[in-house]
XYZ file of C-alpha atoms in Angstrom:
332
model
C 228.035 12.874 294.089
C 230.860 13.575 291.433
C 230.102 16.650 289.782
C 231.621 17.486 285.384
C 231.861 20.734 284.180
C 229.461 23.220 285.292
C 226.746 20.185 286.174
C 223.714 20.586 285.843
C 224.394 23.707 283.571
C 220.866 25.023 283.871
C 218.597 25.457 287.705
C 215.502 25.836 286.938
C 214.762 25.870 290.522
C 216.429 29.107 291.471
C 213.570 30.986 290.292
C 210.782 28.640 292.903
C 213.663 29.647 295.810
C 211.334 32.484 297.943
C 207.751 33.360 297.510
C 208.639 36.834 296.857
C 210.539 34.789 293.892
C 207.887 32.588 292.668
C 205.665 35.741 293.021
C 207.944 37.529 290.576
C 208.365 35.362 287.569
C 204.727 34.455 287.918
C 203.503 34.631 284.217
C 199.344 34.094 285.375
C 198.402 36.848 287.775
C 194.862 36.562 288.711
C 193.133 39.881 289.957
C 190.049 40.697 291.534
C 189.215 42.144 288.078
C 189.077 38.588 286.375
C 186.478 37.852 288.494
C 182.827 38.043 288.019
C 179.901 36.463 291.031
C 176.768 35.212 289.837
C 174.162 35.307 292.127
C 170.649 34.217 292.265
C 167.616 36.237 293.190
C 163.980 34.296 294.436
C 161.122 36.331 294.056
C 159.133 35.931 297.193
C 160.923 35.050 300.039
C 162.169 37.367 302.701
C 165.160 36.329 303.850
C 167.865 34.389 301.649
C 167.627 30.699 300.683
C 170.584 28.447 301.578
C 171.296 26.006 298.042
C 172.075 22.631 299.611
C 174.818 21.683 296.704
C 176.286 24.315 296.506
C 177.460 25.329 300.408
C 178.142 29.168 300.946
C 175.958 29.672 298.044
C 172.561 31.628 298.194
C 169.048 32.357 296.522
C 169.015 35.953 297.683
C 166.636 38.347 298.884
C 166.349 41.402 296.821
C 168.074 43.064 299.817
C 171.280 40.465 300.154
C 171.641 41.291 296.620
C 172.110 44.429 296.578
C 174.619 43.640 299.760
C 176.415 41.231 297.775
C 176.320 43.455 295.363
C 178.060 45.947 297.500
C 180.777 43.642 298.552
C 182.188 42.746 295.155
C 182.426 46.264 294.464
C 183.861 46.299 297.737
C 186.495 43.654 297.235
C 187.350 45.236 293.734
C 185.340 42.402 291.518
C 184.261 43.651 287.911
C 180.994 41.818 287.566
C 177.783 40.391 288.900
C 175.920 37.920 285.966
C 172.416 38.461 287.738
C 169.668 34.990 287.194
C 166.238 35.069 288.283
C 164.315 32.282 289.423
C 160.752 33.314 289.951
C 157.740 31.918 291.329
C 156.952 28.302 290.225
C 153.450 29.974 289.493
C 154.415 32.115 287.576
C 156.224 29.791 285.366
C 154.786 28.187 282.171
C 155.359 27.237 278.175
C 156.870 30.834 276.575
C 158.651 31.344 280.329
C 156.719 34.893 280.105
C 158.424 36.128 283.624
C 161.097 36.424 281.466
C 160.207 39.282 279.344
C 157.721 40.697 282.175
C 159.085 44.007 283.151
C 158.230 43.661 286.814
C 159.247 40.128 286.288
C 162.439 39.074 289.521
C 165.395 38.860 287.093
C 164.041 42.571 285.930
C 163.548 43.799 288.777
C 166.547 42.861 290.571
C 168.368 44.227 287.638
C 167.100 47.263 288.491
C 168.054 47.058 292.125
C 171.358 46.166 291.470
C 172.244 48.868 289.171
C 170.396 51.316 291.946
C 172.656 50.059 294.651
C 176.176 49.788 292.399
C 175.303 52.332 289.256
C 178.576 51.436 287.149
C 180.520 50.532 289.405
C 180.329 47.005 288.513
C 179.527 45.458 285.764
C 175.809 44.348 285.532
C 175.071 41.328 283.089
C 171.958 39.016 283.112
C 171.466 35.505 281.998
C 169.336 35.328 279.042
C 167.959 32.271 279.108
C 164.016 30.868 278.657
C 165.108 28.047 281.681
C 164.006 28.992 284.115
C 160.641 30.490 283.323
C 159.490 27.684 281.402
C 157.130 24.930 283.470
C 159.121 22.484 281.426
C 162.482 23.805 282.189
C 163.600 23.515 278.603
C 166.309 27.035 277.224
C 162.964 27.882 274.403
C 159.762 27.305 273.348
C 158.917 23.778 272.658
C 157.502 22.158 269.474
C 154.203 19.798 269.423
C 156.801 17.455 269.915
C 158.605 18.570 272.536
C 161.769 19.756 270.510
C 162.932 23.582 271.244
C 161.727 24.971 268.166
C 165.296 27.190 267.737
C 163.214 30.635 265.644
C 160.762 31.022 267.578
C 162.345 31.090 270.943
C 164.770 33.307 269.318
C 161.564 36.079 269.186
C 161.363 35.264 272.629
C 165.018 36.324 273.685
C 164.925 39.632 271.326
C 162.277 40.571 273.796
C 163.644 39.165 276.586
C 166.920 41.566 275.703
C 165.485 44.520 275.338
C 163.557 44.013 279.064
C 166.336 43.642 280.581
C 168.674 46.585 279.391
C 165.299 48.380 280.153
C 166.084 47.475 283.780
C 169.640 48.823 283.760
C 171.794 45.149 281.979
C 175.327 46.790 281.224
C 175.691 43.360 279.519
C 173.196 40.363 278.763
C 174.985 36.864 278.707
C 172.606 34.534 276.134
C 172.672 30.854 276.895
C 170.442 29.273 275.685
C 172.674 27.524 272.545
C 170.011 28.682 269.967
C 171.439 29.385 266.281
C 171.418 32.948 265.480
C 171.532 34.298 269.036
C 173.368 36.369 269.044
C 172.452 38.264 266.022
C 168.828 38.656 266.635
C 170.194 40.054 270.274
C 172.383 42.416 268.668
C 169.177 43.728 266.439
C 166.208 43.541 269.212
C 168.579 46.011 270.802
C 170.177 48.037 268.464
C 166.561 49.276 267.643
C 165.337 49.762 270.770
C 168.288 52.033 271.489
C 170.735 49.302 273.863
C 173.462 50.037 271.345
C 175.510 50.472 274.043
C 174.464 47.141 275.674
C 177.453 44.259 274.994
C 176.806 40.511 274.516
C 178.595 37.958 276.251
C 177.875 35.150 274.265
C 178.201 31.508 275.691
C 180.135 30.650 272.786
C 180.679 27.400 273.974
C 178.222 25.537 276.119
C 178.551 22.280 276.445
C 176.149 20.101 277.910
C 177.710 18.626 281.430
C 176.671 16.233 283.957
C 178.836 19.504 285.880
C 175.163 21.550 285.961
C 173.591 19.532 288.081
C 173.703 22.234 292.041
C 173.053 24.920 289.178
C 169.554 22.716 288.713
C 168.719 23.441 292.427
C 169.681 26.960 292.803
C 167.319 28.136 289.595
C 164.428 25.210 290.778
C 165.342 24.046 287.442
C 161.387 22.456 286.037
C 164.294 20.128 283.772
C 162.556 16.926 283.163
C 165.216 14.983 280.644
C 168.201 16.950 278.761
C 169.398 19.501 276.645
C 171.589 17.836 274.168
C 170.157 18.374 271.005
C 171.111 22.533 271.974
C 173.785 22.567 274.263
C 177.487 21.261 272.730
C 178.463 17.278 272.646
C 181.674 17.233 275.489
C 183.176 14.930 272.873
C 184.032 17.885 270.075
C 186.352 20.509 270.032
C 186.412 21.565 266.254
C 182.336 22.348 267.021
C 184.082 24.774 269.456
C 185.556 27.439 266.602
C 183.182 27.331 264.349
C 180.409 28.456 266.902
C 182.915 31.025 268.120
C 183.281 31.738 264.001
C 179.433 32.994 263.819
C 178.902 34.592 266.713
C 181.849 36.412 265.978
C 180.403 37.128 262.466
C 176.799 38.127 264.799
C 178.187 40.447 266.918
C 179.268 38.693 269.925
C 181.437 41.688 271.895
C 182.889 39.336 274.427
C 182.818 35.277 274.145
C 182.293 32.542 277.406
C 183.596 29.036 277.409
C 181.608 27.360 279.662
C 182.351 24.759 282.136
C 185.433 26.122 282.539
C 187.642 23.455 284.363
C 187.046 20.252 282.046
C 187.628 21.899 279.104
C 190.204 24.036 279.247
C 192.156 22.748 275.992
C 188.435 24.334 274.049
C 189.585 27.584 276.534
C 193.100 27.608 275.276
C 191.954 27.606 271.282
C 189.526 29.811 272.010
C 191.491 31.890 273.822
C 194.677 31.752 270.534
C 191.830 33.053 267.954
C 190.081 35.466 268.614
C 191.139 39.558 270.046
C 188.222 40.025 272.027
C 187.454 38.985 275.991
C 187.740 35.740 276.390
C 185.864 34.353 279.873
C 184.674 31.172 281.101
C 182.099 29.993 284.086
C 183.628 27.524 286.578
C 180.576 26.240 287.104
C 178.560 24.509 290.307
C 180.092 21.102 289.902
C 183.393 22.301 289.825
C 182.194 24.302 292.970
C 180.450 21.864 294.456
C 183.621 19.048 294.212
C 186.243 21.271 295.783
C 183.712 22.395 298.176
C 182.795 18.662 299.118
C 186.241 17.632 299.267
C 187.586 20.300 301.601
C 184.684 19.516 303.501
C 185.779 16.331 303.936
C 189.303 17.001 305.118
C 190.636 15.545 301.747
C 192.295 18.629 299.845
C 193.514 22.306 300.734
C 190.261 24.762 300.632
C 192.011 27.709 299.861
C 194.832 26.448 297.874
C 192.727 24.326 295.457
C 190.311 27.646 294.580
C 193.277 29.214 293.689
C 194.800 26.578 291.813
C 191.700 26.061 290.066
C 191.016 29.154 289.329
C 194.796 30.131 288.075
C 194.435 27.162 285.494
C 191.581 29.041 283.924
C 193.523 31.852 283.929
C 196.444 30.248 282.454
C 194.393 28.534 279.185
C 193.392 32.567 278.076
C 190.159 33.454 280.156
C 190.392 37.248 280.723
C 187.296 36.564 282.911
C 185.744 33.574 285.722
C 182.481 33.427 286.804
C 183.015 32.436 289.858
C 181.271 31.203 292.871
C 184.032 32.382 295.021
C 184.513 35.854 293.281
C 184.355 37.915 296.402
C 186.022 35.516 298.733
C 188.960 35.325 295.911
C 189.019 38.876 295.703
C 188.915 39.561 299.275
C 191.956 37.319 299.693
C 194.065 38.896 296.628
C 193.599 42.401 298.595
C 195.438 41.151 301.437
C 198.483 39.422 299.809
């Protein structure tokens, strides 16, 4: 080959020559502190219950939830997001188990705070869908639609009992209009000014939620398209973002993460508050299933997917691999 002058004058490959070089010049870094562990706790079981669609994830007992929280702290994970799974007979049209001080989520919050104190940011899912017999995220009207404003009253009650139980952060995930403002008022009026709100600002109606329905024992029939966002829309996300910030959101989230990295990047570029993304059950299940078939390198795919979410702008990532990945990062 004939070489002309110093052609090629620029050789980007020089910065890829060794693992140490690549690590030194990496633009995006994944750290255990970026990770939040979603965890399910089930009422009335004396042993963990495996979730078939999410290999490696389980519905915890209170004892195994305590152990998972301690393990997360030891690995350097920043937070844990708790989801309650009540007994079927306790579900009703208004989701009253969700506002019962002795409901499974409130009991779990107290247990985890007792176990780890402030060493882990303890977060609670603030939504009715786990507790309603119809599986929707709110109270229904006579014709079967979710009543936004009546549902907000229920969310205010949920915020208060979750804060009383020890939540550092509440995560309203129902996508009701005005939910952040109502919850902020409810918290402030009951002496919980220090409890933060992680707003599920951008939550799409997604096919990737499928395994989560098993995880929480959902009773849902139909879909949630009248209140969760349409996957075709991106500008709408910025409208939701502006409203949540105006109402007092401390942090904002995009969910799902992987299929909506473009939206995540837009949100991250638009705000000066912390941004989270939720790598949801379907994203988890696809990687686990493909790895089980031998089609992909499981560990590499997990890290690549999480790094992509960080690169798009998420400071915090909710992922079912949080503790595992944090442990792996700590061994580097």
